[in-house]
Coordinates of C-alpha atoms in Angstrom, one line a residue:
Chain A
M1 CA 0.0 0.0 0.0
N2 CA 1.2 3.4 -0.9
A3 CA 2.5 5.1 2.3
R4 CA 0.8 8.4 1.6
R5 CA -2.5 6.8 0.8
A6 CA -2.3 4.7 3.9
L7 CA -1.6 7.7 6.0
G8 CA -4.5 9.5 4.4
V9 CA -6.9 6.6 5.1
A10 CA -5.7 6.5 8.7
V11 CA -6.3 10.3 9.2
G12 CA -9.7 10.0 7.5
L13 CA -10.7 7.2 9.8
L14 CA -9.6 9.1 12.8
V15 CA -11.5 12.2 11.8
A16 CA -14.6 10.1 10.9
A17 CA -14.4 8.3 14.2
S18 CA -14.0 11.5 16.2
C19 CA -17.7 12.3 16.1
V20 CA -18.3 12.4 19.8
P21 CA -20.1 15.8 20.2
G22 CA -19.2 18.5 22.7
P23 CA -21.5 19.2 25.7
F24 CA -25.2 19.3 24.7
E25 CA -26.8 22.8 24.9
R26 CA -29.2 23.4 27.7
L27 CA -32.2 24.5 25.7
N28 CA -35.2 23.4 27.8
P29 CA -36.7 26.5 29.5
Y30 CA -37.8 24.3 32.4
D31 CA -34.1 23.7 33.1
P32 CA -33.1 26.4 35.6
N33 CA -29.6 26.4 34.1
A34 CA -30.7 26.8 30.6
S35 CA -29.2 29.6 28.6
I36 CA -32.4 31.1 27.2
T37 CA -33.5 34.7 27.1
G38 CA -37.0 35.9 26.3
R39 CA -39.2 39.0 26.1
L40 CA -42.9 39.7 25.7
E41 CA -44.1 41.5 22.6
V42 CA -47.3 43.4 23.4
L43 CA -49.9 43.0 20.7
T44 CA -52.7 44.8 22.6
D45 CA -51.3 47.5 24.9
T46 CA -54.7 48.9 26.2
V47 CA -57.9 47.2 27.1
S48 CA -61.0 49.1 28.3
A49 CA -64.1 47.2 27.6
Y50 CA -65.3 44.5 30.0
L51 CA -64.1 41.1 28.9
E52 CA -61.8 42.5 26.3
I53 CA -58.7 40.4 25.6
A54 CA -55.2 41.7 25.7
E55 CA -52.6 39.6 23.9
V56 CA -48.8 39.3 24.3
R57 CA -46.4 37.0 22.4
L58 CA -43.3 35.4 23.9
I59 CA -40.1 35.9 21.8
T60 CA -37.2 33.7 22.9
E61 CA -33.6 33.3 22.0
P62 CA -33.0 30.6 20.9
A63 CA -36.5 30.0 19.7
F64 CA -38.6 26.9 20.8
D65 CA -42.1 25.8 20.5
V66 CA -43.9 27.8 23.2
D67 CA -47.2 25.9 22.7
A68 CA -45.4 22.6 23.6
L69 CA -43.4 24.1 26.4
P70 CA -45.8 26.8 27.8
P71 CA -44.7 29.2 30.5
T72 CA -46.8 30.0 33.6
W73 CA -48.6 33.2 32.7
V74 CA -49.3 35.6 35.6
S75 CA -50.7 39.1 36.1
D76 CA -49.8 41.3 39.1
Q77 CA -53.4 42.4 39.3
S78 CA -55.3 39.3 38.4
A79 CA -58.6 40.9 39.8
I80 CA -58.5 43.3 36.8
L81 CA -56.7 41.4 34.1
T82 CA -56.6 37.6 34.4
P83 CA -54.6 35.2 32.3
I84 CA -56.7 32.8 30.3
E85 CA -54.4 30.9 27.9
G86 CA -51.3 31.2 25.6
G87 CA -50.4 34.8 26.3
R88 CA -54.0 36.1 26.4
F89 CA -55.4 38.1 29.3
Q90 CA -59.0 39.1 29.8
L91 CA -60.3 42.3 31.5
I92 CA -62.7 41.1 34.1
S93 CA -63.1 44.4 36.1
T94 CA -62.9 47.8 34.5
P95 CA -61.0 50.3 36.8
T96 CA -62.3 53.9 36.9
V97 CA -58.8 55.3 36.2
P98 CA -56.3 53.8 33.8
T99 CA -54.1 51.2 35.6
S100 CA -50.9 49.6 34.4
V101 CA -50.9 45.9 34.9
T102 CA -47.7 43.9 34.7
V103 CA -48.0 40.5 33.0
R104 CA -45.3 37.8 33.1
A105 CA -44.4 34.6 31.4
I106 CA -42.5 32.6 33.9
Y107 CA -40.1 29.7 33.3
P108 CA -37.6 28.2 35.8
S109 CA -34.9 29.6 33.6
F110 CA -36.1 33.1 32.9
T111 CA -39.1 35.4 33.2
A112 CA -40.4 37.8 30.5
T113 CA -42.4 40.9 31.5
A114 CA -44.7 43.4 29.8
V115 CA -47.1 46.1 30.8
I116 CA -50.7 46.5 29.7
V117 CA -52.9 49.5 30.5
A118 CA -56.4 48.6 31.7
G119 CA -59.3 51.1 31.9
R120 CA -60.5 54.1 29.9
P121 CA -58.0 56.8 29.4
Chain B
M1 CA 7.9 -73.7 60.0
R2 CA 6.0 -73.8 56.8
C3 CA 4.0 -70.7 57.8
R4 CA 7.3 -68.8 58.6
R5 CA 8.6 -69.8 55.2
V6 CA 5.5 -68.5 53.5
V7 CA 5.7 -65.2 55.4
A8 CA 9.3 -64.9 54.4
L9 CA 8.5 -65.6 50.8
R10 CA 5.7 -63.1 50.9
A11 CA 8.0 -60.5 52.3
T12 CA 10.6 -61.3 49.6
L13 CA 7.9 -61.1 46.9
T14 CA 6.5 -57.8 48.2
L15 CA 10.0 -56.4 48.4
A16 CA 11.0 -57.6 45.0
C17 CA 7.8 -57.0 43.2
G18 CA 7.3 -53.7 45.0
A19 CA 10.6 -52.5 43.7
L20 CA 9.4 -53.1 40.2
P21 CA 5.8 -51.8 40.2
L22 CA 3.7 -51.8 37.1
S23 CA 3.0 -48.3 36.0
A24 CA -0.2 -46.6 35.2
Q25 CA -0.7 -45.3 31.6
G26 CA 1.8 -43.1 30.1
V27 CA 4.9 -43.9 32.0
D28 CA 8.2 -42.3 31.4
D29 CA 10.6 -44.4 33.5
G30 CA 11.0 -47.6 31.5
R31 CA 8.3 -49.6 33.4
P32 CA 5.7 -51.6 31.4
V33 CA 2.6 -49.7 30.6
Y34 CA -0.6 -51.4 31.8
L35 CA -3.6 -51.0 29.5
P36 CA -6.7 -52.6 31.0
S37 CA -10.0 -53.1 29.2
P38 CA -13.2 -55.0 30.1
S39 CA -12.3 -58.2 28.2
V40 CA -8.5 -58.2 28.2
E41 CA -5.6 -56.5 29.9
I42 CA -2.6 -55.5 28.0
L43 CA 1.0 -54.9 29.0
M44 CA 3.0 -52.7 26.7
I45 CA 6.8 -53.3 27.0
D46 CA 9.4 -51.8 24.9
R47 CA 12.5 -53.9 24.6
V48 CA 14.9 -51.2 25.8
S49 CA 12.9 -50.7 28.9
A50 CA 12.4 -54.4 29.4
G51 CA 16.2 -54.7 29.3
R52 CA 16.5 -52.2 32.0
L53 CA 13.8 -53.7 34.1
A54 CA 15.9 -56.2 36.0
D55 CA 18.7 -58.7 35.4
E56 CA 18.1 -62.3 34.6
R57 CA 18.8 -63.5 38.1
L58 CA 16.3 -61.2 39.7
I59 CA 13.6 -62.2 37.2
R60 CA 14.2 -65.8 37.8
R61 CA 14.2 -65.4 41.6
L62 CA 10.9 -63.5 41.3
L63 CA 9.4 -66.2 39.2
D64 CA 10.5 -68.9 41.6
D65 CA 9.1 -67.1 44.6
C66 CA 5.9 -66.1 42.9
A67 CA 5.4 -69.6 41.5
R68 CA 5.3 -71.0 45.0
L69 CA 2.8 -68.5 46.2
M70 CA 0.5 -67.9 43.3
P71 CA 1.0 -70.6 41.9
I72 CA 3.0 -69.6 38.8
S73 CA 4.8 -72.0 36.6
V74 CA 7.3 -71.6 33.9
A75 CA 6.6 -73.6 30.8
N76 CA 9.9 -73.5 29.1
R77 CA 12.5 -72.7 31.8
G78 CA 15.0 -74.7 30.0
E79 CA 14.9 -72.5 27.0
A80 CA 15.5 -69.4 29.1
S81 CA 19.1 -70.2 29.3
R82 CA 19.4 -69.8 25.5
L83 CA 17.9 -66.3 25.5
P84 CA 20.3 -63.5 24.9
P85 CA 21.3 -61.7 28.1
V86 CA 19.5 -58.6 29.1
S87 CA 22.3 -56.3 28.2
T88 CA 22.3 -57.2 24.6
W89 CA 18.8 -55.9 24.1
A90 CA 19.8 -52.4 24.5
T91 CA 22.6 -52.8 22.0
S92 CA 20.9 -54.9 19.4
P93 CA 20.4 -53.5 15.9
P94 CA 17.6 -50.9 15.7
E95 CA 15.7 -52.9 13.1
S96 CA 15.0 -55.5 15.8
W97 CA 13.7 -53.0 18.4
A98 CA 10.1 -53.5 18.9
L99 CA 7.2 -52.8 21.2
E100 CA 5.5 -55.8 22.7
F101 CA 1.9 -55.9 23.7
L102 CA 1.2 -58.9 26.0
I103 CA -2.5 -59.4 25.9
F104 CA -4.0 -61.5 28.6
P105 CA -7.6 -62.6 29.0
R106 CA -9.5 -61.6 32.1
S107 CA -9.9 -64.5 34.5
G108 CA -13.4 -64.9 35.6
G109 CA -14.0 -61.2 35.5
R110 CA -11.0 -60.4 37.8
S111 CA -7.7 -59.1 36.7
H112 CA -5.4 -61.9 35.7
C113 CA -2.4 -59.7 36.3
E114 CA -3.0 -58.7 39.9
G115 CA -0.4 -59.1 42.5
D116 CA 3.1 -59.5 41.2
R117 CA 2.3 -59.0 37.5
T118 CA 5.5 -57.1 36.9
A119 CA 7.5 -60.2 37.6
V120 CA 5.2 -62.4 35.6
H121 CA 5.1 -60.2 32.6
A122 CA 8.7 -59.4 32.7
G123 CA 9.2 -63.1 32.4
V124 CA 6.8 -63.3 29.5
A125 CA 8.5 -60.5 27.9
R126 CA 11.8 -62.3 28.1
G127 CA 10.4 -65.3 26.3
L128 CA 10.1 -67.5 29.4
Q129 CA 6.4 -68.0 28.8
V130 CA 5.5 -67.7 32.4
V131 CA 2.2 -69.1 33.2
Q132 CA -0.1 -68.1 36.0
G133 CA -3.2 -69.9 37.0
S134 CA -5.4 -70.4 40.0
P135 CA -7.4 -73.5 40.6
G136 CA -10.8 -73.5 38.8
E137 CA -10.4 -70.1 37.1
T138 CA -11.9 -69.6 33.7
W139 CA -11.1 -67.2 30.9
R140 CA -12.0 -66.5 27.3
P141 CA -8.8 -66.9 25.3
V142 CA -7.5 -64.2 23.1
V143 CA -7.8 -65.6 19.6
S144 CA -6.6 -62.7 17.4
A145 CA -4.9 -59.4 17.8
R146 CA -3.8 -56.7 15.5
L147 CA -2.3 -53.2 15.7
V148 CA -3.9 -50.2 14.1
V149 CA -1.9 -47.1 13.5
N150 CA -3.7 -44.0 12.3
G151 CA -6.7 -46.1 11.3
R152 CA -4.7 -48.6 9.3
S153 CA -3.7 -52.1 10.3
V154 CA 0.1 -52.6 10.6
D155 CA 1.4 -55.5 8.5
A156 CA 4.6 -55.6 10.4
A157 CA 2.9 -56.4 13.7
V158 CA 3.3 -60.1 14.4
A159 CA 0.9 -61.9 16.8
T160 CA 2.0 -65.1 18.5
P161 CA 0.1 -67.0 21.1
I162 CA 1.3 -67.4 24.6
R163 CA 0.5 -70.6 26.4
L164 CA -1.2 -70.3 29.7
R165 CA -1.4 -73.1 32.2
R166 CA -4.7 -73.5 33.9
L167 CA -5.2 -75.4 37.2
S168 CA -8.5 -77.1 37.6
A169 CA -10.3 -77.3 40.9
A170 CA -9.2 -80.9 41.0
G171 CA -5.6 -79.9 40.8
L172 CA -5.2 -81.0 37.2
E173 CA -3.3 -78.8 34.8
S174 CA -4.2 -77.9 31.2
V175 CA -2.2 -75.8 28.8
E176 CA -3.8 -73.6 26.1
D177 CA -3.0 -70.7 23.9
A178 CA -5.0 -68.2 25.8
A179 CA -2.9 -65.0 25.7
M180 CA -1.3 -63.2 22.8
R181 CA 2.0 -61.5 22.2
L182 CA 1.8 -58.7 19.6
T183 CA 5.2 -57.5 18.4
V184 CA 5.7 -54.5 16.2
P185 CA 9.0 -52.8 15.1
I186 CA 9.1 -49.4 16.7
D187 CA 9.9 -47.8 13.3
S188 CA 6.3 -48.8 12.3
L189 CA 5.1 -46.4 14.9
A190 CA 7.1 -43.5 13.5
P191 CA 6.1 -40.0 14.4
S192 CA 4.6 -37.8 11.6
V193 CA 6.6 -35.3 9.6
Q194 CA 5.7 -32.7 12.2
G195 CA 7.0 -35.0 15.0
L196 CA 3.6 -35.9 16.2
M197 CA 3.0 -39.4 17.6
P198 CA 0.6 -41.6 15.6
V199 CA -2.7 -42.7 17.0
V200 CA -2.1 -46.3 18.0
S201 CA -4.7 -48.9 19.2
V202 CA -4.6 -52.6 19.9
H203 CA -7.6 -54.5 18.4
V204 CA -8.3 -57.7 20.2
R205 CA -10.8 -60.5 19.7
V206 CA -11.6 -63.1 22.4
A207 CA -13.1 -66.5 21.9
G208 CA -16.8 -66.6 21.4
D209 CA -17.0 -63.0 20.5
V210 CA -17.1 -61.7 16.9
T211 CA -16.4 -58.1 17.7
W212 CA -13.0 -56.5 18.0
H213 CA -12.2 -54.8 21.2
E214 CA -10.1 -51.6 20.8
V215 CA -7.6 -50.5 23.4
E216 CA -5.9 -47.2 22.7
V217 CA -2.2 -46.8 23.4
P218 CA -1.5 -43.4 25.1
A219 CA 0.7 -41.1 23.0
A220 CA 2.7 -40.3 26.1
A221 CA 3.7 -44.0 26.4
L222 CA 4.8 -44.1 22.8
D223 CA 6.7 -40.9 23.2
A224 CA 8.4 -42.3 26.3
A225 CA 9.3 -45.5 24.4
W226 CA 10.8 -43.6 21.5
R227 CA 12.8 -41.4 23.9
R228 CA 14.2 -44.5 25.6
A229 CA 15.1 -46.0 22.2
L230 CA 16.9 -42.9 20.9
P231 CA 20.3 -43.2 22.7
A232 CA 20.7 -46.8 21.8
R233 CA 19.9 -46.2 18.1
L234 CA 23.0 -44.0 17.9
S235 CA 25.4 -47.0 18.2
Y236 CA 24.0 -49.0 15.3
R237 CA 24.1 -46.6 12.4
A238 CA 26.8 -46.3 9.9
P239 CA 28.0 -42.7 9.8
R240 CA 26.9 -40.8 6.8
L241 CA 29.5 -40.4 4.0
P242 CA 31.4 -37.2 4.5
T243 CA 30.5 -34.4 2.1
D244 CA 32.3 -31.2 1.3
E245 CA 29.5 -29.0 2.8
Q246 CA 30.5 -26.7 5.6
S247 CA 29.5 -28.1 9.0
I248 CA 27.3 -26.3 11.4
V249 CA 29.0 -24.4 14.3
P250 CA 26.6 -24.5 17.2
P251 CA 26.6 -21.5 19.5
P252 CA 28.3 -22.1 22.9
A253 CA 26.1 -23.6 25.6
R254 CA 25.6 -22.1 29.0
D255 CA 25.1 -25.5 30.5
R256 CA 28.6 -27.0 31.0
Y257 CA 27.5 -30.6 30.3
L258 CA 25.8 -29.5 27.1
Q259 CA 29.0 -27.7 26.3
R260 CA 30.7 -31.1 26.4
A261 CA 28.2 -32.3 23.9
R262 CA 28.9 -29.4 21.7
D263 CA 32.7 -30.1 21.9
A264 CA 32.1 -33.7 21.0
F265 CA 29.9 -32.6 18.1
M266 CA 32.6 -30.2 16.9
E267 CA 35.2 -33.0 17.1
G268 CA 32.9 -35.2 15.0
D269 CA 32.1 -37.6 17.8
Y270 CA 28.4 -37.6 16.9
S271 CA 27.4 -40.6 19.0
D272 CA 28.8 -39.1 22.2
A273 CA 27.4 -35.6 21.3
A274 CA 23.9 -37.0 20.8
R275 CA 24.1 -39.1 23.9
L276 CA 25.1 -36.2 26.1
A277 CA 22.6 -33.9 24.5
L278 CA 19.8 -36.4 25.0
V279 CA 20.7 -36.7 28.6
R280 CA 20.5 -32.9 29.0
L281 CA 17.1 -32.8 27.3
D282 CA 15.7 -34.8 30.3
D283 CA 16.6 -31.8 32.5
D284 CA 13.6 -29.5 32.9
T285 CA 15.8 -26.7 34.2
L286 CA 17.7 -26.3 31.0
S287 CA 17.2 -22.9 29.5
V288 CA 15.2 -22.4 26.3
E289 CA 18.4 -21.6 24.2
D290 CA 20.2 -24.6 25.6
T291 CA 17.2 -26.9 25.0
R292 CA 17.2 -25.8 21.4
L293 CA 20.9 -26.3 21.2
A294 CA 20.6 -29.8 22.7
R295 CA 17.9 -30.7 20.2
V296 CA 19.9 -29.4 17.2
I297 CA 23.1 -31.2 18.3
A298 CA 21.2 -34.5 18.9
G299 CA 19.2 -34.1 15.7
L300 CA 22.3 -33.3 13.5
S301 CA 24.1 -36.2 15.1
F302 CA 21.3 -38.5 14.2
I303 CA 21.4 -37.2 10.7
E304 CA 25.1 -37.8 10.5
Q305 CA 24.5 -41.3 11.7
G306 CA 21.8 -41.7 8.9
D307 CA 18.9 -42.1 11.3
D308 CA 16.5 -39.5 9.9
L309 CA 13.5 -40.9 11.8
A310 CA 15.2 -40.3 15.2
A311 CA 16.5 -36.9 14.0
R312 CA 12.9 -35.8 13.1
L313 CA 11.7 -36.9 16.5
V314 CA 14.3 -34.8 18.2
L315 CA 14.2 -31.8 16.0
A316 CA 10.4 -31.5 15.7
P317 CA 9.9 -30.1 19.2
A318 CA 12.6 -27.5 18.6
V319 CA 10.8 -26.4 15.5
R320 CA 7.5 -26.5 17.3
D321 CA 9.0 -24.1 19.9
E322 CA 10.6 -22.0 17.3
P323 CA 8.9 -22.4 13.9
C324 CA 11.4 -20.1 12.2
L325 CA 14.4 -22.1 13.2
A326 CA 16.7 -22.4 10.1
L327 CA 20.3 -23.3 9.7
A328 CA 22.8 -20.9 8.2
P329 CA 22.8 -21.2 4.4
G330 CA 25.2 -23.7 2.9
R331 CA 25.6 -25.8 6.1
A332 CA 24.4 -29.2 7.0
E333 CA 22.1 -29.5 4.0
A334 CA 20.4 -32.7 5.1
A335 CA 19.5 -31.0 8.4
A336 CA 18.5 -27.8 6.7
A337 CA 16.2 -29.7 4.5
M338 CA 14.6 -31.5 7.4
L339 CA 14.1 -28.2 9.3
A340 CA 12.6 -26.6 6.2
E341 CA 10.2 -29.6 6.1
L342 CA 9.1 -29.0 9.7
A343 CA 9.4 -25.2 9.9
R344 CA 7.1 -22.4 8.9
P345 CA 7.6 -20.9 5.4
A346 CA 10.3 -18.3 5.4
A347 CA 7.9 -15.7 4.2
R348 CA 6.0 -15.9 7.4
C349 CA 9.1 -15.7 9.5
R350 CA 10.8 -12.7 7.9
P351 CA 10.3 -9.5 9.9
A352 CA 8.5 -6.6 8.2
R353 CA 9.9 -3.1 7.9
P354 CA 8.9 -1.0 10.9
L355 CA 7.4 1.8 8.7
R356 CA 5.2 -0.7 7.0
V357 CA 4.1 -2.1 10.4
A358 CA 3.4 1.4 11.7
L359 CA 1.3 2.3 8.7
Q360 CA -0.6 -1.0 8.7
G361 CA -1.3 -0.6 12.4
A362 CA -2.5 2.9 11.9
V363 CA -4.9 2.0 9.1
L364 CA -6.4 -1.0 11.0
P365 CA -5.9 -1.6 14.7
G366 CA -3.9 -4.8 15.2
F367 CA -3.1 -5.1 11.5
G368 CA 0.6 -4.1 12.1
R369 CA 1.4 -7.7 13.0
P370 CA 2.0 -9.5 9.7
T371 CA 4.6 -12.1 10.7
S372 CA 3.9 -15.1 12.9
G373 CA 0.8 -17.0 14.1
M374 CA 0.9 -15.9 17.6
R375 CA 1.4 -12.2 16.7
R376 CA -1.5 -12.5 14.2
L377 CA -3.6 -13.8 17.1
A378 CA -2.4 -10.8 19.2
G379 CA -3.4 -8.5 16.3
V380 CA -6.9 -10.0 16.3
V381 CA -7.1 -9.5 20.1
E382 CA -5.9 -5.9 19.8
A383 CA -8.3 -5.1 17.0
A384 CA -11.1 -6.6 19.1
I385 CA -10.1 -4.4 22.0
V386 CA -10.1 -1.2 19.9
V387 CA -13.4 -2.1 18.2
S388 CA -15.0 -2.9 21.5
F389 CA -14.0 0.5 22.8
L390 CA -15.4 2.2 19.7
A391 CA -18.5 0.2 19.9
R392 CA -19.0 1.2 23.5
S393 CA -18.4 4.8 22.6
Q394 CA -21.1 4.6 19.9
Q395 CA -23.5 2.9 22.3
R396 CA -23.0 5.5 25.0
L397 CA -23.4 8.2 22.4
R398 CA -26.8 6.8 21.4
V399 CA -27.9 6.7 25.0
A400 CA -26.8 10.3 25.4
E401 CA -28.8 11.3 22.4
Q402 CA -31.9 9.6 23.7
R403 CA -31.6 11.2 27.0
Y404 CA -31.1 14.6 25.4
D405 CA -34.3 14.1 23.4
D406 CA -36.1 13.3 26.6
Y407 CA -34.6 16.4 28.2
L408 CA -35.7 18.7 25.4
A409 CA -39.2 17.3 25.6
V410 CA -39.6 18.0 29.4
S411 CA -42.7 20.2 29.8
R412 CA -45.1 21.0 32.5
L413 CA -47.8 19.6 30.3
Q414 CA -46.4 16.1 30.8
P415 CA -48.0 14.0 33.5
A416 CA -45.1 13.3 35.9
L417 CA -44.4 12.9 39.5
E418 CA -41.3 15.1 39.3
F419 CA -41.3 18.9 39.0
P420 CA -40.4 19.8 35.4
A421 CA -37.3 21.7 36.5
Y422 CA -36.0 18.8 38.6
R423 CA -36.7 16.3 35.7
A424 CA -35.0 18.5 33.2
Q425 CA -31.9 18.8 35.3
R426 CA -31.8 15.1 36.0
L427 CA -32.1 14.2 32.3
Y428 CA -29.5 16.7 31.4
K429 CA -27.1 15.2 33.9
D430 CA -27.8 11.7 32.5
T431 CA -27.2 13.0 29.0
E432 CA -23.8 14.5 29.9
S433 CA -22.7 11.5 31.9
A434 CA -23.5 9.2 28.9
R435 CA -21.7 11.6 26.6
R436 CA -18.6 11.7 28.8
A437 CA -18.6 7.9 28.9
A438 CA -18.7 7.9 25.1
L439 CA -15.8 10.3 24.9
I440 CA -13.7 8.3 27.4
S441 CA -14.4 5.1 25.4
F442 CA -13.4 6.8 22.2
Q443 CA -10.3 8.3 23.7
S444 CA -9.4 4.9 25.1
A445 CA -9.8 3.3 21.6
I446 CA -7.5 5.9 20.1
V447 CA -4.9 5.5 22.9
A448 CA -5.1 1.7 22.6
W449 CA -4.9 1.9 18.8
G450 CA -1.7 4.0 19.1
L451 CA -0.2 1.9 21.8
F452 CA -0.8 -1.3 19.9
T453 CA 0.7 0.2 16.8
A454 CA 3.8 1.3 18.7
E455 CA 4.0 -2.0 20.4
A456 CA 3.7 -3.8 17.1
V457 CA 6.6 -1.8 15.7
V458 CA 8.7 -2.5 18.8
S459 CA 7.9 -6.2 18.8
E460 CA 8.7 -6.4 15.1
L461 CA 12.0 -4.7 15.7
G462 CA 12.7 -7.2 18.5
W463 CA 11.6 -10.1 16.3
G464 CA 14.0 -8.9 13.7
T465 CA 16.9 -9.1 16.1
Y466 CA 15.8 -12.5 17.3
Y467 CA 15.2 -13.8 13.8
E468 CA 18.8 -13.2 13.0
T469 CA 19.8 -15.7 15.7
V470 CA 17.3 -18.5 14.7
S471 CA 17.4 -18.1 11.0
R472 CA 21.1 -18.4 10.7
Y473 CA 21.5 -20.9 13.5
G474 CA 25.0 -22.3 13.8
G475 CA 26.3 -20.0 11.1
A476 CA 29.2 -18.3 13.0
P477 CA 31.9 -19.7 15.2

């Protein structure tokens, strides 16, 4: 066997065989140590009518399927604006003065926050 | 008085017969080999060892003593005086050396040869036709016997009947041909070209039975018989005609007795050289090099004496131990030809170039071992080790990937007893531990691969050095 060719085959085999990957990325948002960042994009910034729906969308880096891995949605004034599903909040009590309500999408690895104004201006 | 005499005789018998016990199968000390079977019992005696067994007087005394006790009678005592003395057996021409199988019928189901059988059979072996019988005993006479070597009947084996004298319950004697002596020249049981002993069995038929009974002769017993025959064969061969070829110059021996054999060989005294070398071969403490030297000296001496059969027997183990043993070119051509017949082909002995070994080992693990059988086996083992490391690496990697998929799928929507955060962390830990195991296995495979390649190169270099000594054996003063 030609020496150069044999060496080439040997190197090729070694390279092909060295396919043990590096550390796997921590990409599950439920993992407290995951390296994920996220923010809430407000689609409806003001709600005034009774039972009106305000909507926010969770944007993450890196992206993942939020429907499959949903966060826990919370509102700091749930008596006014209560979470219903998938980033949607419903006005269940109309305040007499406009009130800023903070809504959050909570994962063990990060929390995204947004503000929605409830009540007539 | 009579009682005291019997006690004294019994003591003498025990002492004398006890000093010459019959051996179990596969003896190596010159004693007869006892080969029992359900229908007959066989005693294998080689003439050299029978000659060593005892002197004439001792055998006669044993027979007389045993005859009074057993009773045993000697049918042809008068002829005994015409037999050659014991000492001549060991020095008779090699063509007459034979193995004898004395085949006795079982007497009424019990062993016919119990008690002082050594004395009895020694007497039979000497041609005395000793007869043993107890009153009223019955037996089924041996009617035919033949010797089968490697599945073929040996024409040179001669079967002659032995007369046994039977005592009836009434005290009357009758004589009949009930036992058999099977004599075969030892050269008919020659080892194979590779020095392996043949498969030998005695086939016997007893009266009233149409089937042949087969009794196998242990290879160790044949080997022992041959080894006892070797020294005596030296004396009865005409030296080979001198040729103009250059004689071998054996390397010096560490063992001083073997050195004497070497000196005798160098002086052309082949008989003495072989005798001394054969004696040293019996010493288990002899070093490997000296054992090889002893075998070569003995083998070459036999060749010089024209006894190729004996030479093959002595040289074969040396070649088995070192399959690449070859004499220096142009020396002792007859021996060189015999070694070439026994040894491995030169192509499989010649060491490979280190660079080639390194490259082959780098391409395929364990492949850098092209030369000999054992190293090829080591190569297979090495390849297996590397492949098993790689296989384990792949297997752990698959486990890691499965765990990672599970990790990515952890969601609070899944029904589980664990909190999602805890589950995700646990699965990630499992993933990483499987991945690390895969990495360690892979690194181990690479390290082992490299080490085996390096070791193959080193061992090939070492083999090259060693090969110089065994492939030009006896080539330099």
